[in-house]
Short mmCIF file of C-alpha atoms in Angstrom, two decimals:
data_model
loop_
_atom_site.label_atom_id
_atom_site.label_comp_id
_atom_site.label_asym_id
_atom_site.label_seq_id
_atom_site.Cartn_x
_atom_site.Cartn_y
_atom_site.Cartn_z
CA MET A 1 97.30 101.28 18.51
CA GLU A 2 98.25 103.84 15.88
CA GLU A 3 100.89 102.73 13.45
CA GLU A 4 104.28 104.35 13.92
CA THR A 5 105.55 106.43 11.02
CA GLU A 6 109.17 106.19 9.98
CA ILE A 7 110.89 109.49 9.22
CA VAL A 8 113.32 109.37 6.29
CA GLU A 9 115.85 112.03 5.34
CA HIS A 10 116.96 112.92 1.82
CA PHE A 11 113.88 111.19 0.40
CA PHE A 12 113.39 110.38 -3.29
CA GLY A 13 110.69 107.81 -3.99
CA VAL A 14 108.87 106.13 -6.86
CA TYR A 15 105.37 104.98 -5.94
CA LEU A 16 102.57 102.77 -7.22
CA LEU A 17 98.95 103.91 -6.96
CA TYR A 18 95.89 101.66 -7.10
CA CYS A 19 92.46 103.01 -7.99
CA THR A 20 89.63 102.03 -5.63
CA ASN A 21 86.88 103.83 -7.57
CA PRO A 22 84.43 101.08 -8.69
CA LYS A 23 84.24 102.65 -12.13
CA TYR A 24 88.01 102.54 -12.64
CA LYS A 25 89.00 99.92 -10.06
CA GLY A 26 92.24 98.14 -10.84
CA ARG A 27 93.88 101.00 -12.69
CA THR A 28 97.39 101.89 -11.63
CA TYR A 29 99.66 104.89 -11.77
CA ILE A 30 103.44 105.13 -11.25
CA GLY A 31 104.96 108.42 -10.14
CA TYR A 32 107.84 110.16 -8.39
CA THR A 33 107.73 112.17 -5.18
CA VAL A 34 109.81 113.65 -2.38
CA ASN A 35 106.76 113.76 -0.09
CA PRO A 36 104.37 110.75 -0.27
CA ARG A 37 101.72 112.21 2.06
CA ARG A 38 101.42 115.42 0.11
CA ARG A 39 101.50 113.62 -3.25
CA ILE A 40 98.60 111.24 -2.57
CA LYS A 41 96.50 114.18 -1.39
CA GLN A 42 97.24 115.96 -4.67
CA HIS A 43 96.26 112.93 -6.73
CA ASN A 44 92.95 112.58 -4.91
CA ALA A 45 92.25 116.32 -5.04
CA GLY A 46 92.61 116.49 -8.80
CA LYS A 47 94.74 118.11 -11.48
CA LYS A 48 94.10 121.71 -10.42
CA TYR A 49 95.52 120.90 -6.97
CA GLY A 50 98.72 119.37 -8.34
CA GLY A 51 97.56 115.87 -9.19
CA ALA A 52 98.37 114.19 -12.52
CA TRP A 53 95.85 114.46 -15.33
CA LYS A 54 95.79 110.65 -15.65
CA THR A 55 94.52 110.31 -12.08
CA SER A 56 92.32 113.41 -11.98
CA ASN A 57 88.60 112.71 -11.38
CA ARG A 58 89.24 108.96 -11.22
CA GLY A 59 89.87 108.61 -7.49
CA PRO A 60 90.06 107.76 -4.78
CA TRP A 61 93.57 106.44 -5.25
CA ASN A 62 95.57 104.44 -2.75
CA MET A 63 99.36 104.67 -2.60
CA VAL A 64 100.09 101.01 -1.87
CA LEU A 65 103.84 100.78 -2.40
CA ILE A 66 106.87 103.03 -2.72
CA VAL A 67 110.51 102.39 -3.59
CA HIS A 68 112.92 104.84 -1.96
CA GLY A 69 116.60 105.22 -1.14
CA PHE A 70 117.64 106.74 -4.46
CA PRO A 71 120.76 108.92 -4.18
CA ASN A 72 119.15 111.84 -6.04
CA SER A 73 116.12 112.94 -8.02
CA THR A 74 117.68 112.06 -11.38
CA SER A 75 118.17 108.45 -10.35
CA ALA A 76 114.59 108.20 -9.08
CA LEU A 77 113.11 109.83 -12.20
CA ARG A 78 114.97 107.41 -14.46
CA PHE A 79 113.62 104.52 -12.41
CA GLU A 80 110.11 105.96 -12.67
CA TRP A 81 110.32 106.28 -16.46
CA ALA A 82 111.62 102.72 -16.93
CA TRP A 83 108.89 101.31 -14.65
CA GLN A 84 106.28 103.23 -16.64
CA HIS A 85 107.71 102.16 -20.02
CA PRO A 86 109.27 98.69 -19.60
CA HIS A 87 109.09 97.84 -23.30
CA VAL A 88 110.72 101.09 -24.37
CA SER A 89 113.54 100.91 -21.83
CA ARG A 90 116.51 99.09 -23.34
CA ARG A 91 117.18 97.39 -20.00
CA LEU A 92 113.71 95.85 -19.74
CA LYS A 93 112.93 94.69 -23.26
CA HIS A 94 113.40 91.08 -22.15
CA ILE A 95 110.27 91.28 -19.97
CA PRO A 96 107.28 89.62 -21.70
CA LYS A 97 104.44 91.96 -22.54
CA LYS A 98 101.41 92.02 -20.31
CA LYS A 99 98.96 89.22 -21.07
CA SER A 100 95.35 90.15 -21.65
CA SER A 101 94.33 88.00 -18.70
CA GLN A 102 96.93 89.56 -16.41
CA LYS A 103 95.89 92.34 -14.05
CA LYS A 104 97.73 95.62 -14.50
CA PHE A 105 98.72 95.69 -10.82
CA ASP A 106 100.25 92.21 -11.06
CA PHE A 107 102.18 93.24 -14.16
CA CYS A 108 103.55 96.34 -12.38
CA LEU A 109 104.89 94.14 -9.58
CA THR A 110 106.45 91.74 -12.09
CA VAL A 111 108.26 94.62 -13.78
CA LEU A 112 109.38 96.08 -10.46
CA SER A 113 110.75 92.76 -9.22
CA GLU A 114 112.76 92.37 -12.41
CA MET A 115 114.06 95.95 -12.30
CA LEU A 116 115.50 95.45 -8.82
CA LYS A 117 117.56 92.50 -10.06
CA ILE A 118 119.34 94.20 -12.96
CA GLY A 119 121.79 97.06 -13.31
CA PRO A 120 122.09 99.82 -12.51
CA TRP A 121 119.23 99.55 -10.00
CA CYS A 122 120.38 96.29 -8.41
CA ARG A 123 123.38 98.10 -6.91
CA LEU A 124 121.45 100.97 -5.32
CA PRO A 125 120.59 101.02 -1.57
CA LEU A 126 116.86 100.87 -2.22
CA ILE A 127 114.02 100.05 0.17
CA VAL A 128 110.74 98.52 -1.01
CA ARG A 129 108.02 99.76 1.33
CA TRP A 130 104.43 98.57 1.44
CA LEU A 131 102.18 101.41 2.56
CA ASP A 132 98.96 99.37 2.56
CA TYR A 133 98.69 96.41 4.94
CA GLU A 134 96.12 94.41 2.93
CA PHE A 135 98.15 94.66 -0.24
CA SER A 136 101.29 93.68 1.63
CA LYS A 137 99.59 90.50 2.89
CA ASN A 138 98.41 89.48 -0.56
CA TYR A 139 101.46 90.47 -2.61
CA TYR A 140 104.42 90.51 -0.21
CA GLY A 141 106.10 87.49 -1.82
CA ARG A 142 105.72 88.83 -5.35
CA ILE A 143 108.74 91.10 -5.06
CA SER A 144 112.17 89.53 -4.54
CA PRO A 145 114.92 92.18 -4.47
CA PRO A 146 118.63 91.58 -3.75
CA LEU A 147 119.57 90.82 -0.15
CA HIS A 148 120.79 94.36 0.56
CA MET A 149 117.35 95.82 -0.29
CA PRO A 150 114.87 95.35 2.57
CA VAL A 151 111.17 94.87 1.96
CA CYS A 152 109.28 96.56 4.79
CA TYR A 153 105.83 97.79 5.75
CA GLY A 154 104.64 101.04 7.31
CA LYS A 155 103.94 104.68 6.79
CA VAL A 156 106.74 107.06 5.92
CA SER A 157 107.26 110.76 6.49
CA THR A 158 110.02 112.85 4.96
CA CYS A 159 112.26 115.54 6.39
CA LYS A 160 115.06 117.66 5.02
CA THR A 161 118.60 117.30 6.28
CA LYS A 162 119.63 120.18 8.51
CA SER A 163 122.01 122.37 6.56
CA THR A 164 123.05 124.09 9.76
CA GLN A 165 124.47 120.85 11.10
CA ARG A 166 127.78 119.71 9.67
CA SER A 167 129.45 116.36 9.45
CA ARG A 168 132.74 115.57 11.10
CA THR A 169 134.57 116.21 7.82
CA ASP A 170 132.96 119.67 7.55
CA ASP A 171 134.03 120.52 11.09
CA ILE A 172 137.60 119.45 10.46
CA LEU A 173 137.78 121.35 7.18
CA SER A 174 136.22 124.48 8.68
CA HIS A 175 138.65 124.45 11.59
CA GLU A 176 141.65 124.03 9.33
CA LEU A 177 140.49 126.79 7.00
CA ARG A 178 140.05 129.18 9.89
CA SER A 179 143.63 128.51 10.86
CA SER A 180 144.66 129.98 7.47
CA MET A 181 146.77 126.98 6.62
CA GLY A 182 145.14 126.25 3.29
CA GLU A 183 142.51 123.80 2.02
CA SER A 184 144.64 120.64 1.67
CA LEU A 185 144.77 119.88 5.36
CA ILE A 186 142.76 116.69 5.64
CA PHE A 187 144.17 113.58 4.07
CA CYS A 188 142.76 110.38 2.64
CA SER A 189 143.36 107.50 5.04
CA LEU A 190 143.93 105.18 2.07
CA CYS A 191 146.16 107.02 -0.41
CA GLY A 192 147.56 109.74 1.85
CA SER A 193 146.74 112.54 -0.59
CA SER A 194 144.90 115.69 0.40
CA ALA A 195 141.11 115.53 0.50
CA THR A 196 138.21 117.96 0.65
CA GLN A 197 134.63 117.74 1.82
CA ASN A 198 133.36 117.36 -1.75
CA ASN A 199 135.48 114.34 -2.69
CA SER A 200 135.61 112.42 0.58
CA VAL A 201 133.46 110.31 2.90
CA THR A 202 133.64 109.28 6.54
CA CYS A 203 132.68 106.04 8.28
CA MET A 204 129.22 105.41 9.74
CA GLN A 205 130.80 104.82 13.15
CA PRO A 206 131.04 108.24 14.87
CA LYS A 207 134.37 107.51 16.56
CA CYS A 208 136.03 105.98 13.50
CA PRO A 209 138.77 108.34 12.18
CA LEU A 210 138.41 107.21 8.55
CA ILE A 211 138.37 109.99 5.95
CA ALA A 212 138.76 108.69 2.41
CA HIS A 213 138.38 109.81 -1.16
CA LEU A 214 135.19 108.45 -2.68
CA ILE A 215 137.14 106.77 -5.45
CA CYS A 216 139.71 105.26 -3.07
CA LEU A 217 137.10 103.70 -0.83
CA ALA A 218 135.07 102.54 -3.82
CA LYS A 219 138.11 100.61 -5.07
CA VAL A 220 138.47 98.95 -1.68
CA PHE A 221 134.77 98.02 -1.56
CA CYS A 222 134.40 96.81 -5.14
CA LYS A 223 135.28 93.13 -5.35
CA ASP A 224 133.38 92.27 -8.52
CA GLY A 225 134.93 94.70 -10.98
CA MET A 226 131.92 97.03 -10.92
CA ILE A 227 132.27 100.80 -10.57
CA LEU A 228 129.50 101.28 -7.99
CA PRO A 229 130.00 99.34 -4.72
CA ILE A 230 127.13 97.79 -2.79
CA GLU A 231 128.76 97.27 0.59
CA GLY A 232 132.13 96.74 2.21
CA THR A 233 134.19 96.70 5.38
CA CYS A 234 135.65 99.91 6.75
CA PRO A 235 139.44 99.56 6.44
CA THR A 236 139.91 101.45 9.72
CA CYS A 237 137.34 100.06 12.18
CA THR A 238 136.32 96.90 10.20
CA THR A 239 132.61 97.74 10.48
CA SER A 240 130.43 96.40 7.65
CA VAL A 241 128.65 99.28 5.92
CA LEU A 242 126.44 99.85 2.90
CA TRP A 243 127.86 102.21 0.30
CA GLY A 244 124.49 103.92 0.07
CA ASP A 245 124.58 104.76 3.77
CA LEU A 246 127.98 106.40 3.37
CA ILE A 247 126.64 108.55 0.55
CA LYS A 248 123.55 109.48 2.58
CA LYS A 249 125.77 110.55 5.46
CA LYS A 250 127.85 112.62 3.05
CA ASN A 251 124.62 114.31 1.92
CA GLY A 252 123.81 115.32 5.48
CA CYS A 253 121.77 112.38 6.79
CA TYR A 254 122.37 110.50 10.06
CA GLN A 255 123.20 113.66 12.00
CA TYR A 256 121.90 111.87 15.10
CA LEU A 257 125.02 109.68 14.98
CA GLN A 258 127.22 112.75 15.32
CA GLU A 259 124.98 114.15 18.06
CA ALA A 260 125.04 110.85 19.96
CA ASN A 261 128.82 110.78 19.78
CA THR A 262 129.04 114.38 20.99
CA ASN A 263 126.69 113.70 23.89
CA SER A 264 128.59 110.55 24.79
CA SER A 265 131.88 112.44 24.82
CA SER A 266 130.36 115.14 27.03
CA SER A 267 129.08 112.55 29.47
CA ASP A 268 132.47 110.83 29.61
CA SER A 269 134.19 114.12 30.41
CA ASP A 270 131.87 114.68 33.35
CA ILE A 271 132.85 111.41 35.02
#
């Protein structure tokens, strides 16, 4: 049976390639992409087709693992650079240098596992995804991220968020603006001050009325004195949510939640 592919919105990933060419077997390459399928094709096609010069004419390459869930391209690119240069990055200088007897692939996994445990990356809503089944069997236990970062297996496909669809906050704001009553017409559920689409978030639960300033909700979620929350409990509906999921929803992801709520409401009205 053909393996099911997971579709991910707002995708920013950092991947690990493994060379299967007998002449260069064992070589690795770390890169950044917003489209894994397209990127591996470019690497195997060569530099003139968009592949990196370090991988050109050395294939075939296999994309065995990818870390995704970064909030933006800047965050992912910084992660990529640190993974590529662990002994230059000030956060990773404590990692022992690669031993001559150690395989490069093993060393890459050691660095990755350590990166996921330290700040700022340990607080991001990342997903470690094995794209190659054989590698996942042999190396699955080599990576031990924090509990809020799942380690999974399977193919991934990317899609853009639909700009034509709007979140509940957008709908409220648009309606209020059309009524010519000004911009400050939605209010933070926590501090009571006016809020806008740009500085507020809504709960993951479609029927939850929470609208809160990012900074207000972050203060509620943060229990360890850190600026960036990991997870928390919605103060309105008491649902446990990941901070990263709230930010993804703010960026236009999870539109199916809004659609499901709309369809449910329509069905209820027909009864």
